[in-house]
Every structure is written in structure tokens, then in C-alpha cells.
mmCIF file of C-alpha atoms in Angstrom:
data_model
loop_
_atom_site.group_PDB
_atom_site.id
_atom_site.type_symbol
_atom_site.label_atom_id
_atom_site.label_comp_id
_atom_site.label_asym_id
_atom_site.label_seq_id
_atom_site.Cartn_x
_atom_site.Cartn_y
_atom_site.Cartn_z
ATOM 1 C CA UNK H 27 0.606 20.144 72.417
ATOM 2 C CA UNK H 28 3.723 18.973 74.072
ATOM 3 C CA UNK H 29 3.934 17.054 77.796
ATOM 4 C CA UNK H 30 7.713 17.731 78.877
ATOM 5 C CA UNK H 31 7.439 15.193 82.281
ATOM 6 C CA UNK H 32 9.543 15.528 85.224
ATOM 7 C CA UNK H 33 12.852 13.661 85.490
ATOM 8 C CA UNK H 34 12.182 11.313 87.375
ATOM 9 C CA UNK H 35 9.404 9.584 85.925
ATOM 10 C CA UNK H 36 11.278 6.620 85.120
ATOM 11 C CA UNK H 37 10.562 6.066 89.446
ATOM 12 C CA UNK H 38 7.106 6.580 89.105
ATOM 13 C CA UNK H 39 6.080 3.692 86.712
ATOM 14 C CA UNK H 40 2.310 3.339 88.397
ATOM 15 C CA UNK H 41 1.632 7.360 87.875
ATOM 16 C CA UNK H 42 3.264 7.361 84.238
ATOM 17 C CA UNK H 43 1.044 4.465 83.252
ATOM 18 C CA UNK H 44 -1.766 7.022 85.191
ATOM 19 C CA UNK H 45 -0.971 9.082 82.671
ATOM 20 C CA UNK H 46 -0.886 6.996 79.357
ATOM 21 C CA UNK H 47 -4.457 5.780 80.274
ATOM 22 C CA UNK H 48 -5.599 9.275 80.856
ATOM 23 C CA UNK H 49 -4.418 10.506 77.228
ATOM 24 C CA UNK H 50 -5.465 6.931 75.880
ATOM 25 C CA UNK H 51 -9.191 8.039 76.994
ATOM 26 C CA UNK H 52 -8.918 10.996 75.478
ATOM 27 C CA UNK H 53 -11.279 11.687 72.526
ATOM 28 C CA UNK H 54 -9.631 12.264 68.857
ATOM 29 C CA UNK H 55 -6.193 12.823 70.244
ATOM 30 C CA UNK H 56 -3.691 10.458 69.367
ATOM 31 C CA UNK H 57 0.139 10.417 71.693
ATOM 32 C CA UNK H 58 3.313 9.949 70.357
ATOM 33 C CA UNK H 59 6.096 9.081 73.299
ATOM 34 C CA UNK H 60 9.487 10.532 73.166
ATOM 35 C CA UNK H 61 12.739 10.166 75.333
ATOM 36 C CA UNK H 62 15.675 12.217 74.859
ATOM 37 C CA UNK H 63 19.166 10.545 76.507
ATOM 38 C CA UNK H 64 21.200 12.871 77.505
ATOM 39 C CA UNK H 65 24.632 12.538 79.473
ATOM 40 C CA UNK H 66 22.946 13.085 82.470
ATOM 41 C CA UNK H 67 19.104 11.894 82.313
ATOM 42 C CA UNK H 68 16.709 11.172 80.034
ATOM 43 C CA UNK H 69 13.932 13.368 78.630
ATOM 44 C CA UNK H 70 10.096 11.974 78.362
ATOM 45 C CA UNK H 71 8.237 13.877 76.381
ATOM 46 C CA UNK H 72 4.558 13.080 75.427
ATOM 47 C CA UNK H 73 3.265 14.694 71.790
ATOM 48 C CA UNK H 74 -0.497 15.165 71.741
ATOM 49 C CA UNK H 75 -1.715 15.061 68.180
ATOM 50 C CA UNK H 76 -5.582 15.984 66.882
ATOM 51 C CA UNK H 77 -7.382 18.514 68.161
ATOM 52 C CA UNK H 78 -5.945 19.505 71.148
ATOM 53 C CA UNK H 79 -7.060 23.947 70.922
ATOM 54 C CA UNK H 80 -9.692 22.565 73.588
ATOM 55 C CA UNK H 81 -7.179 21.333 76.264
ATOM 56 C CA UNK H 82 -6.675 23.461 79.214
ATOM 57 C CA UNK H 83 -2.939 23.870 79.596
ATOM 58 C CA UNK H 84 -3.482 24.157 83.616
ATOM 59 C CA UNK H 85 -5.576 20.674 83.659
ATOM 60 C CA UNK H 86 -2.686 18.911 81.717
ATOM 61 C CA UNK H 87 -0.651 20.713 83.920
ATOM 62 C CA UNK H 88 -1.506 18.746 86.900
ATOM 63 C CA UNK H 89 -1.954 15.672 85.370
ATOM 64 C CA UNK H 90 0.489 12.837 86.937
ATOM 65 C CA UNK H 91 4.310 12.952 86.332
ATOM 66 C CA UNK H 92 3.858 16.262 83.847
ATOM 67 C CA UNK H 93 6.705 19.187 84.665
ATOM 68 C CA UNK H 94 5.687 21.665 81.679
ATOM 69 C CA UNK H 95 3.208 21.748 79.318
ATOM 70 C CA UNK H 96 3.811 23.742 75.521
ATOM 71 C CA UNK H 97 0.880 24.366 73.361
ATOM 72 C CA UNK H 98 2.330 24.731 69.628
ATOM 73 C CA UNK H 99 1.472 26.029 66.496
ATOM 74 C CA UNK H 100 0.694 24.247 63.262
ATOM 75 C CA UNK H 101 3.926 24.230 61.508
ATOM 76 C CA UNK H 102 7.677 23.119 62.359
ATOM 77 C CA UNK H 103 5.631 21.251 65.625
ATOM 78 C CA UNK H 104 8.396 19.300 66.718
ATOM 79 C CA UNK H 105 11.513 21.079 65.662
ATOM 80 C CA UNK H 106 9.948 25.075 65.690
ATOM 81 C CA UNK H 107 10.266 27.468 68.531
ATOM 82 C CA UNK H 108 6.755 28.129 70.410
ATOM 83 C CA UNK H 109 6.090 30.581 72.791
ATOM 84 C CA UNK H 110 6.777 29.207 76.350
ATOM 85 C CA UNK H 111 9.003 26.362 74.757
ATOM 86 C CA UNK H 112 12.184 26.050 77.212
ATOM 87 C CA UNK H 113 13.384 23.232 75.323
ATOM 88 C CA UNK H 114 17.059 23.052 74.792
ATOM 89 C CA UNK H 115 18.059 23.968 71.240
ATOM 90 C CA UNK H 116 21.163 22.034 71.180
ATOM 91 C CA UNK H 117 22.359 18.137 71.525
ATOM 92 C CA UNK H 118 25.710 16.909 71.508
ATOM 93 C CA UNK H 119 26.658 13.605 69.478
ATOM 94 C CA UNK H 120 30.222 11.143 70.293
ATOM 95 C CA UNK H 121 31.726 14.054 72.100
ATOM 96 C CA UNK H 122 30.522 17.210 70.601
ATOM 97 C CA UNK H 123 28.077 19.880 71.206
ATOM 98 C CA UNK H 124 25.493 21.249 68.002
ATOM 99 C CA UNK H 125 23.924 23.698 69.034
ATOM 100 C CA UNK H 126 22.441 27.137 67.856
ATOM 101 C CA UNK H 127 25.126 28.852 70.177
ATOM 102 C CA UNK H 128 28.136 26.630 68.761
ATOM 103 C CA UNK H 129 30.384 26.800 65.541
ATOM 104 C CA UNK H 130 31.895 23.443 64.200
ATOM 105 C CA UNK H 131 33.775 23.063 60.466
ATOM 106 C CA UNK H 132 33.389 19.990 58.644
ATOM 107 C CA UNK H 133 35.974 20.411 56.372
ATOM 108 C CA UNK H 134 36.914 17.453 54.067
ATOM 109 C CA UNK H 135 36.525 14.971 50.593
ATOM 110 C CA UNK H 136 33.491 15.907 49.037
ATOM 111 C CA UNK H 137 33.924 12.387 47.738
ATOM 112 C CA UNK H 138 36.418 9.533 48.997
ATOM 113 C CA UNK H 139 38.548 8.382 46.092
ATOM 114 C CA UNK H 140 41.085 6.165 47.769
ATOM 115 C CA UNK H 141 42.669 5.789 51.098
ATOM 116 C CA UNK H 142 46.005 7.971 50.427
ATOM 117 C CA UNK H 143 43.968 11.355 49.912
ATOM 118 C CA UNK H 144 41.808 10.347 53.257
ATOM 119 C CA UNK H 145 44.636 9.424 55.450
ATOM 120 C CA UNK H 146 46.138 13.113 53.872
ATOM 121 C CA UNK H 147 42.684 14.919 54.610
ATOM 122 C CA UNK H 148 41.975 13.619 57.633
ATOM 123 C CA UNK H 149 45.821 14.085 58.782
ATOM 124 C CA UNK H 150 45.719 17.206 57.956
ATOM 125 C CA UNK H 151 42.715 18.123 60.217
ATOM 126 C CA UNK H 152 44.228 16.464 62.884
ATOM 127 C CA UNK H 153 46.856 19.083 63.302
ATOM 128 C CA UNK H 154 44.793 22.147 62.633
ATOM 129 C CA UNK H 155 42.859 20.887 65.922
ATOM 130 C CA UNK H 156 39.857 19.827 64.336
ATOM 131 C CA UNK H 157 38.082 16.536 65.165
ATOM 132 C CA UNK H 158 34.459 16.591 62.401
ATOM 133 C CA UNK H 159 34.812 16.051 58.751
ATOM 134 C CA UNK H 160 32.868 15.765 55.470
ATOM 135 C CA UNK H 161 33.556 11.898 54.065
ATOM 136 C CA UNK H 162 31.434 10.798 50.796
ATOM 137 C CA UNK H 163 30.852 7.395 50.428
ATOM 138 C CA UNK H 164 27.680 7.645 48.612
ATOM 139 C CA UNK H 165 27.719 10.334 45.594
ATOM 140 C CA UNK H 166 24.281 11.073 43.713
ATOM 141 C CA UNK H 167 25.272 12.488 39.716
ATOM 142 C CA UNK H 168 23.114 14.332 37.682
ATOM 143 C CA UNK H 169 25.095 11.727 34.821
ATOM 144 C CA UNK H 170 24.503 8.024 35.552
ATOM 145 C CA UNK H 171 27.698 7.933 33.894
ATOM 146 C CA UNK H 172 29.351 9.707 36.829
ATOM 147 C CA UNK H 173 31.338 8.404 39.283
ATOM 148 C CA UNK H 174 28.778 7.513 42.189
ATOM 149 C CA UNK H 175 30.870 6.653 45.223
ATOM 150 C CA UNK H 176 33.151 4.017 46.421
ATOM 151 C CA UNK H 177 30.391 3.171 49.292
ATOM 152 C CA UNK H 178 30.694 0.631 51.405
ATOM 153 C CA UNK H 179 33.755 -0.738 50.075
ATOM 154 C CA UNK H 180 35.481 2.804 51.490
ATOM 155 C CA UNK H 181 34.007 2.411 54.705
ATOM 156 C CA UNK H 182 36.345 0.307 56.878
ATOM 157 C CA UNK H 183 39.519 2.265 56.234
ATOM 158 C CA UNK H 184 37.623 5.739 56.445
ATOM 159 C CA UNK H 185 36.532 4.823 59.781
ATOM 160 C CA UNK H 186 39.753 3.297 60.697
ATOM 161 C CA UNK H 187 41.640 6.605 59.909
ATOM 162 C CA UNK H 188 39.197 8.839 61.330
ATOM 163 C CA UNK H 189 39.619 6.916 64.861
ATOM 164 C CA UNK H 190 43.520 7.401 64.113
ATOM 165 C CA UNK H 191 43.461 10.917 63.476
ATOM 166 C CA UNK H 192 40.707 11.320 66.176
ATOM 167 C CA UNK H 193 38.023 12.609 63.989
ATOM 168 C CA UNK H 194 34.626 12.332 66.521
ATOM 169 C CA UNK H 195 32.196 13.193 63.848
ATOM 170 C CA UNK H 196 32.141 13.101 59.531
ATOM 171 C CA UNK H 197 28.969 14.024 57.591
ATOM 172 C CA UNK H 198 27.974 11.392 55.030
ATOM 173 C CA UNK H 199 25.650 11.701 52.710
ATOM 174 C CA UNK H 200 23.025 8.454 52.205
ATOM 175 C CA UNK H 201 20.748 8.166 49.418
ATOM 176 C CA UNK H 202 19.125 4.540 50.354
ATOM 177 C CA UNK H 203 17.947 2.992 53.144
ATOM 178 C CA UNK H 204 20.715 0.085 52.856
ATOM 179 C CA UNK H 205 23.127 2.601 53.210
ATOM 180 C CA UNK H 206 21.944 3.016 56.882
ATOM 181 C CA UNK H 207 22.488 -1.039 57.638
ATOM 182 C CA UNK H 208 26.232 -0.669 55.369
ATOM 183 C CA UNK H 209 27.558 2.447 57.483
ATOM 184 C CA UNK H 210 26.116 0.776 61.114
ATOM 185 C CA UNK H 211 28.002 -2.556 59.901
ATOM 186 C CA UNK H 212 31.329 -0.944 59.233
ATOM 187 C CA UNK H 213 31.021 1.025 62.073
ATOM 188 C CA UNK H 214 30.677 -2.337 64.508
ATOM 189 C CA UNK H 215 33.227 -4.428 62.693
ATOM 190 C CA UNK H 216 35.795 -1.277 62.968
ATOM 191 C CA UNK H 217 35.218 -0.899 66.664
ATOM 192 C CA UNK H 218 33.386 2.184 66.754
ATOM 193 C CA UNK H 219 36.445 4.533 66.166
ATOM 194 C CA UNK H 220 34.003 7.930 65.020
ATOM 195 C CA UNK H 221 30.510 9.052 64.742
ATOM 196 C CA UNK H 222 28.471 9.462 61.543
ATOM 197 C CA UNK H 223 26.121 12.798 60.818
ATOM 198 C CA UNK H 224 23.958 11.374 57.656
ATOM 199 C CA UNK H 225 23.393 13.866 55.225
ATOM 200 C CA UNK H 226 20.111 14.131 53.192
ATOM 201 C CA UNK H 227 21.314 15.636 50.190
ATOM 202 C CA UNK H 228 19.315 18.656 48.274
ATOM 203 C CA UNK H 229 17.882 15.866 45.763
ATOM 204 C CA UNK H 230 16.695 13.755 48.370
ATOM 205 C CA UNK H 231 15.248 16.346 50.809
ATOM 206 C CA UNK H 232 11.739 15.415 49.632
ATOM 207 C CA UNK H 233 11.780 11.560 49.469
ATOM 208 C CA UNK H 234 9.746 11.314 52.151
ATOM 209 C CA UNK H 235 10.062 7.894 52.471
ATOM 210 C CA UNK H 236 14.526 8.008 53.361
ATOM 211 C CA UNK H 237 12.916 10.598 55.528
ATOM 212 C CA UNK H 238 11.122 8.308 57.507
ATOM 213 C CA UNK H 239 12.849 5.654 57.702
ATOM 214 C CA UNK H 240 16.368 7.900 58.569
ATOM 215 C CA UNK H 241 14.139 9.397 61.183
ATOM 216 C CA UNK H 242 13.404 6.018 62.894
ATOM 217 C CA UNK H 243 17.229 5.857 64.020
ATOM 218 C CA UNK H 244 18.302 7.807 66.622
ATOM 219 C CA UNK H 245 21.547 6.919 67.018
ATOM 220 C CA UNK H 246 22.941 8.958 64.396
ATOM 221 C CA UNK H 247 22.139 13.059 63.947
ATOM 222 C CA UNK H 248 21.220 14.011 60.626
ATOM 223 C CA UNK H 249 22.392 16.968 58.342
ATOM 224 C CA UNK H 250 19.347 17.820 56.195
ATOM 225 C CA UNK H 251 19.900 20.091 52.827
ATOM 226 C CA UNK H 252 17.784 22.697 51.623
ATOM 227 C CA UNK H 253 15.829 21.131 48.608
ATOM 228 C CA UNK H 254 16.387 21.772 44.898
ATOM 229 C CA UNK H 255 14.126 25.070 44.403
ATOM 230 C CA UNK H 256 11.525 24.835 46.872
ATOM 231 C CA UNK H 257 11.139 26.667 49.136
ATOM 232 C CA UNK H 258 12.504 27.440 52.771
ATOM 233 C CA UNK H 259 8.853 26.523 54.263
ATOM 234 C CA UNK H 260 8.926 22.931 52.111
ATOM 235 C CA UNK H 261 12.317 22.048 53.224
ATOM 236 C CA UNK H 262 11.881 22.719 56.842
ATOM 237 C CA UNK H 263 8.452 20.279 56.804
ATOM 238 C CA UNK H 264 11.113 18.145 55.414
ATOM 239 C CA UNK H 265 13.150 18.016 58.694
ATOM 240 C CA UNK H 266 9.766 17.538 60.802
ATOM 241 C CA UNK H 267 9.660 14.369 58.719
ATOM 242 C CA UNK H 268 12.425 13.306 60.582
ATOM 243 C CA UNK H 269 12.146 14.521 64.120
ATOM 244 C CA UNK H 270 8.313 13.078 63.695
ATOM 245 C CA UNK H 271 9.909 9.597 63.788
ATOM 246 C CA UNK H 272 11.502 10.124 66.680
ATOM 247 C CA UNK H 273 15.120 11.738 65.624
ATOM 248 C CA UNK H 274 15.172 15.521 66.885
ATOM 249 C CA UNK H 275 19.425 15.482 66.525
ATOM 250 C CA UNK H 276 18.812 17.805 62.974
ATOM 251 C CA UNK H 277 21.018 19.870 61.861
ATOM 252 C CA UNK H 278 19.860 22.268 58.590
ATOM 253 C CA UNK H 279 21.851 23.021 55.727
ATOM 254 C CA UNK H 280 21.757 26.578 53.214
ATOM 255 C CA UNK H 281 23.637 25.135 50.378
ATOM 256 C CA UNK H 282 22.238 28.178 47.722
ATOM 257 C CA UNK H 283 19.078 27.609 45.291
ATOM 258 C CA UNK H 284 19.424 26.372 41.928
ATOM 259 C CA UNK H 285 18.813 29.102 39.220
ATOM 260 C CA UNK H 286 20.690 30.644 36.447
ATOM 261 C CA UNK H 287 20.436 34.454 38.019
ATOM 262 C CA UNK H 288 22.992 33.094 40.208
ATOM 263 C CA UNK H 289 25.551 33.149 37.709
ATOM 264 C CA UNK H 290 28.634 32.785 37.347
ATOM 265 C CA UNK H 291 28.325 31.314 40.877
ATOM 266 C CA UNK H 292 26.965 27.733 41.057
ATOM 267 C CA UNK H 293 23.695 28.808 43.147
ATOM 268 C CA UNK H 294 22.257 31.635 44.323
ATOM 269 C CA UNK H 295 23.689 31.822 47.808
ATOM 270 C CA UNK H 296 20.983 32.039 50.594
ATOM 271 C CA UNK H 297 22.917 32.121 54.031
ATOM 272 C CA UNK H 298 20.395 35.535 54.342
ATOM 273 C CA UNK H 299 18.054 32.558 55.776
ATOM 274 C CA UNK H 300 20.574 31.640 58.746
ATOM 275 C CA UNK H 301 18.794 33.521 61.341
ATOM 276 C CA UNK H 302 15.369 33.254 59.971
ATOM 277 C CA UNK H 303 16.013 29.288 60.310
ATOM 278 C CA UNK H 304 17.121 30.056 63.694
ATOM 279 C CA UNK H 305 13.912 31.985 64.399
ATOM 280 C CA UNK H 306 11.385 29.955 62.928
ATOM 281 C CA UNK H 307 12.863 26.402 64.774
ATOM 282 C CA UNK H 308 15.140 25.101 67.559
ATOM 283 C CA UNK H 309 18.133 23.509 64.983
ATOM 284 C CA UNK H 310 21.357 24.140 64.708
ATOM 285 C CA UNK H 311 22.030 25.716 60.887
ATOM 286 C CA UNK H 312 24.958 24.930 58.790
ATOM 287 C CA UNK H 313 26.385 26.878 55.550
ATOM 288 C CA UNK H 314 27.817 24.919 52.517
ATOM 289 C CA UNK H 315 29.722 27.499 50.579
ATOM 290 C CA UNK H 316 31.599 25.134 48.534
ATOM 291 C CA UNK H 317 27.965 23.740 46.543
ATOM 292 C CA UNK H 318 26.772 27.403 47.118
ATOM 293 C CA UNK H 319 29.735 29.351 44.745
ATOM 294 C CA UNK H 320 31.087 26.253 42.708
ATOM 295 C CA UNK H 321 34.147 27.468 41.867
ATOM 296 C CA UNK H 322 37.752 29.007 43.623
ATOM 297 C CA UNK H 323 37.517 32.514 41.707
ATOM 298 C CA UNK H 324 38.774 35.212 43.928
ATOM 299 C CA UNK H 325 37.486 39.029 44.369
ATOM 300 C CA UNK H 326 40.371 41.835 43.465
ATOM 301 C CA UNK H 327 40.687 41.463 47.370
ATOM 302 C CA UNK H 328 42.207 38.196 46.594
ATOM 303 C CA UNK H 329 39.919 36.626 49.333
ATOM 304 C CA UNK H 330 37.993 33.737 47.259
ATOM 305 C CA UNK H 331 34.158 33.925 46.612
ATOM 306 C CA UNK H 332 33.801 30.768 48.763
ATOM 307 C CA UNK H 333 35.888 32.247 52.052
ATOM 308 C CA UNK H 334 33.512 35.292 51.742
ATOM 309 C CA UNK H 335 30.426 33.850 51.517
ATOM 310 C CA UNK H 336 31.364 31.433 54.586
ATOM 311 C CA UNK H 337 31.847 34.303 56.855
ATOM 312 C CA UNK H 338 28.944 35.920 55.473
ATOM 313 C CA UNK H 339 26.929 32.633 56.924
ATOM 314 C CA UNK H 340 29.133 32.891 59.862
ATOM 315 C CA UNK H 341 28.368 36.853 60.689
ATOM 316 C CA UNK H 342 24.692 35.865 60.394
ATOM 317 C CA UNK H 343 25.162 33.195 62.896
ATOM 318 C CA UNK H 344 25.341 29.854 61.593
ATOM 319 C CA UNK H 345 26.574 27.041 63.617
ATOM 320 C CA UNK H 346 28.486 24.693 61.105
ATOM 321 C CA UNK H 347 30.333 24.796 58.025
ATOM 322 C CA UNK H 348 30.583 21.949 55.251
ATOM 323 C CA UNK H 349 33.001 22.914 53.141
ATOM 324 C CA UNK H 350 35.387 20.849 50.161
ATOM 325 C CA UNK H 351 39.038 20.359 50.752
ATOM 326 C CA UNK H 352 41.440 17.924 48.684
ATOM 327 C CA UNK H 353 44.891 16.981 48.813
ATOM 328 C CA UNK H 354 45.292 16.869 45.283
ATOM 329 C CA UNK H 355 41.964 18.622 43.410
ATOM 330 C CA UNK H 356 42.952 18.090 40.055
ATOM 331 C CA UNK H 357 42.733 14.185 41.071
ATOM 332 C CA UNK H 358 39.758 14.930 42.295
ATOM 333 C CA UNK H 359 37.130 12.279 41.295
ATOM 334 C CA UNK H 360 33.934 14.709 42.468
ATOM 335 C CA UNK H 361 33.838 18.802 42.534
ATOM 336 C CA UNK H 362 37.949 19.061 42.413
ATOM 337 C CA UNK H 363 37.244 22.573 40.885
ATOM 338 C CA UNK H 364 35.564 23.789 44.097
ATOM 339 C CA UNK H 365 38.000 22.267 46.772
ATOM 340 C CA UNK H 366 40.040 24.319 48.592
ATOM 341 C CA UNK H 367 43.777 22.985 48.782
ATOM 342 C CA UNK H 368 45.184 21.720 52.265
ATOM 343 C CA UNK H 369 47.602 24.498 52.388
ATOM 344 C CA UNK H 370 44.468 27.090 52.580
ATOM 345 C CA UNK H 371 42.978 24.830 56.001
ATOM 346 C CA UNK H 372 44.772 27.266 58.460
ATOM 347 C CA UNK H 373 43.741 30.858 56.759
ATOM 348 C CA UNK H 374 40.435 29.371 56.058
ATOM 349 C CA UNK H 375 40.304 28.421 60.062
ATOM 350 C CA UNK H 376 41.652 31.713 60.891
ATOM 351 C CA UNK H 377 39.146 33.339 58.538
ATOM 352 C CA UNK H 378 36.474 31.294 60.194
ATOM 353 C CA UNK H 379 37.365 32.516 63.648
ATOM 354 C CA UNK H 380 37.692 36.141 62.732
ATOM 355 C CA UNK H 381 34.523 36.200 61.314
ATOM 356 C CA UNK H 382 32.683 34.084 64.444
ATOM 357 C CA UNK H 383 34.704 36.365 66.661
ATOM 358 C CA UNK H 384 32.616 39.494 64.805
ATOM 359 C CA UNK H 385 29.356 37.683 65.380
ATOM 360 C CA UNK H 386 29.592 37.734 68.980
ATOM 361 C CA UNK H 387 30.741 40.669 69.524
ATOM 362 C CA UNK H 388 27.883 41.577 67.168
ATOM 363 C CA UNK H 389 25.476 39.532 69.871
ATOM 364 C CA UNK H 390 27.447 41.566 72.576
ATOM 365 C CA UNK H 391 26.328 44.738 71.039
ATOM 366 C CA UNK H 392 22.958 44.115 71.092
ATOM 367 C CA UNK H 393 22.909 42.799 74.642
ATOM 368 C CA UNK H 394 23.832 46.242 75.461
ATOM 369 C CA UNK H 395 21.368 47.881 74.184
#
């Protein structure tokens, strides 16, 4: 059960602490306090965990500084959509709005390799109008022998150049809990010039422990991948692991499932899940066609697998695209096969808009009926 409290309950300190010795009394039900900031004012809401099937919504209802009570099901309790459940399915993060009703392209280095190809990248997005990106510091390889990442070492000029080139927000994947203190340092030392989005990769969507602790920061929204052949339920706990600790600013990624009958793509695209994930929770869902398909290969159309399968995503609603482009791919230190070459940004942003343009007029159709 949720408590959604009224606005102004930070003006009513003697009736909220009313309240938090009211559900403090309360047999076998444990609370869990959580406050949104938002532009305008904050939002208090109170998590009743244990057996709560007994409470009467109407008692709760009246109890002191409570606005709207939601009783919730077992699964997805934080992040799913219940029945009554007003709650905004949106937040917006350094200037920009994720939401289940928005579209925003994170188009960029699956991998930094040095600071000519960023500055080029980022550049580059700059005057296609686009202020997110995709920036890897941190690279997890099958090989050890791969090439893992420049991390922190990359950090400072990547920021630097995104403030430049007025990038707002870049997706970077973490696979360590340092990598939360490295990114936060670099961020303060460079003056704040962008916002980070860290990305649990699919090998790290059940280490429940970088779960946690990423949760515990809410400063910075998190882009959580589909897992490595588990399934959609698994993966979706996986995000309550985070919004359990307090941060609710998730967005989910369909990057395809790994099997062989996906071949000769990469994985087995699954952006058929879009508006299921959209149904069963309140987050935002983003498509990664670049990890899904692998490779540039083209249809006799001469539209490539990659562009097709991202409006696929798109016509099915999704609400962000991560997606590889390089500069130079053949320099390309991670996935240069898959990248998508800088000349391509505009028809792929064109492509992009025809096919979001479809979807709502698709949602307009339906409206209608």
C-alpha cells in the first residue's frame, strides 16, 4: 500500500509526525518514506510494507496529512501500474523530460577511445539539434583481454565537451560501485557541464548488490538493460531493486535476448515487449537496436536491419533510443562493425521522426474509436 500525502505537508510537521507514530504502532507493517523533488514541489510518499490486505483504504484515507491512498499488487510494487494509481509516469532529469509519452535518441560512442572522435560525436549531435548521448567509460568484455574502457581517465574531457556542445544528458554504463564516486568526482571538478543516466548493463542486471547500492543515489536516473536470457518478469524485479532504495528515475532497456535462433542478427530482437513494459509498470522504455542486430547489413530495400528494427520499437511506442554512432568505425576500439557513420545521423533522425510521427497518429486512431 502506498500513502501519496498532500503537498503541503512539509507545513504541517506536528500532523506528519501524527502520522509516522500512527504507522509506527501499527502491527507487522514496516514504512518506507519517499520524497520526489520536482521543479515545482516535492512529493511525500509513505510505502507500507507486510501485510497490509487488512487495511481499510477509507481509514488510511483520513489519516493526518494523507491526499490518496493506492493499494498495490505483489509484483513491480513501486515501479508497476495499479488500479487507482494517478502517479505520474514520467520525470525529467538536467533539463529533459522521460517519460512514457516522450521520444529522446541517445545516439553516440559505444565506447570512448580518445578525445578527437568525442569532440567529432558529440559535435556532430550538436548540429542535428540533439542534446543526450551514449558515452562509455566503463566497457565489460566477454575477453579479459578486451579493451575495457578508458574510465575515469576519459571523464574530464567527455564532460568538458558535452557542456561545449550542450549535451544535457549521456548514458554511461557502470559496472562497480567506485564508478559511482569516479563519475560524481569528475562531474564536480568539471563544473557540472551535463547530466549522467547510469546504465546497468545486460550482465549486470542481476547483481543485486550494484542494484542497491545505484538505487541509494538519486541524483542520477538510471537506464536498466534487459538481462542475459531471463526473462521479462526477472528483469523488471530487477528495476524494483532500484526504485526500492529510493531511485524511481528508471528508464528500461529491450536490447534483444541472447540465443543462436536469432541468427545472423546478434540477438533475437524483442521491442514486441515495448508496450507490454508500458502496461505492466509506470517507466519510460528504451530500444537498443545497435546490441539487438549487431551488424550494418541492409534489406534489398537498402534500409539497414538496425534503422528497421528502431522504428519497429518506435511504432510500438518506445520512448528512447540508444543507438552506436562513430566518426571513424573501423577505428573503432568497441562494436565499430555495428556503428552507424556520422553521415547517416540526419536520415537516421528523419527515420526516427517518421516512424514516431506514425505512432501517434496510430494513438490518434484509436482515440477515435
Amino acid at each position: 500500500m502506498i500513502l501519496i500525502l498532500s503537498s503541503d505537508v512539509g507545513e504541517k510537521p506536528r500532523e506528519y509526525q501524527q502520522l509516522l507514530a500512527h504507522l509506527s504502532a501499527m502491527h507487522d507493517i514496516q514504512t518506507r518514506v519517499h520524497v520526489e523533488r520536482g521543479s515545482e514541489q516535492d512529493l511525500t510518499e509513505i510505502y507500507l510494507i507486510g501485510n497490509t490486505k487488512l487495511l481499510d483504504i477509507e481509514e488510511m484515507q483520513n489519516l493526518p496529512c494523507v491526499e490518496r491512498v493506492v493499494r498495490v499488487s505483489e509484483e513491480y510494487r513501486i515501479l508497476g501500474r495499479h488500479k487507482d494509481d494517478l502517479r505520474p509516469a514520467h520525470f525529467e532529469y538536467n533539463g529533459v523530460r522521460f517519460g512514457q509519452d516522450t521520444l529522446n535518441v541517445f545516439a553516440g560512442l559505444c565506447a570512448v577511445d580518445n578525445r578527437e572522435h568525442v569532440e567529432i560525436m558529440l559535435r556532430a549531435l550538436r548540429d542535428n539539434g540533439q542534446v543526450c548521448t551514449r558515452m562509455g567509460a566503463y566497457k565489460p568484455r566477454t575477453s579479459p583481454y578486451a579493451f575495457q574502457g578508458h574510465g575515469r581517465q576519459c571523464l574530464p574531457y567527455v564532460f568538458e565537451l558535452a557542456g561545449k556542445y550542450g549535451i544535457k544528458v549521456m548514458a554511461m554504463e557502470i559496472t562497480h560501485e567506485s564508478h559511482l564516486d569516479e563519475i560524481n568526482e569528475a562531474l564536480h571538478l568539471t563544473g557540472e557541464p551535463t547530466g549522467v543516466m547510469l546504465q546497468i548493463g545486460t550482465r549486470n542486471t542481476q547483481n543485486f548488490e550494484l542494484l542497491k547500492i545505484v538505487g541509494r543515489q538519486t541524483k542520477m536516473p538510471v537506464l536498466l538493460k534487459r538481462g542475459f536470457g531471463i526473462t521479462l518478469d526477472e528483469s523488471l524485479n530487477a528495476a524494483e531493486y532500484l526504485a526500492s532504495e529510493g531511485n524511481r528515475k528508471v528508464v528500461f532497456c529491450l536490447r534483444g535476448m541472447k540465443t543462436n535462433m536469432a541468427d545472423p542478427h546478434r540477438n533475437f530482437v524483442d521491442f514486441a515487449h515495448v508496450p507490454v513494459v508500458k502496461r505492466l509498470t509506470r517507466m519510460p522504455v528504451c530500444v537498443d537496436p545497435s546490441h539487438s542486430v549487431g551488424s550494418r547489413a541492409a534489406s534489398p530495400d537498402g534500409i539497414m536491419d538496425m534503422m528497421h528494427v528502431t522504428a519497429q520499437g518506435i511504432l510500438a511506442g518506445a520512448n528512447m533510443v540508444l543507438v552506436d554512432f562513430h566518426p571513424a568505425p573501423p577505428k573503432a576500439l568497441v562494436d565499430g562493425p555495428q556503428a552507424m557513420l556520422l553521415k547517416e545521423l540526419p536520415y537516421f533522425l528523419e527515420d526516427v521522426q517518421i516512424a514516431r510521427e506514425a505512432y501517434i497518429r496510430r494513438v490518434e486512431l484509436r482515440q477515435r474509436q
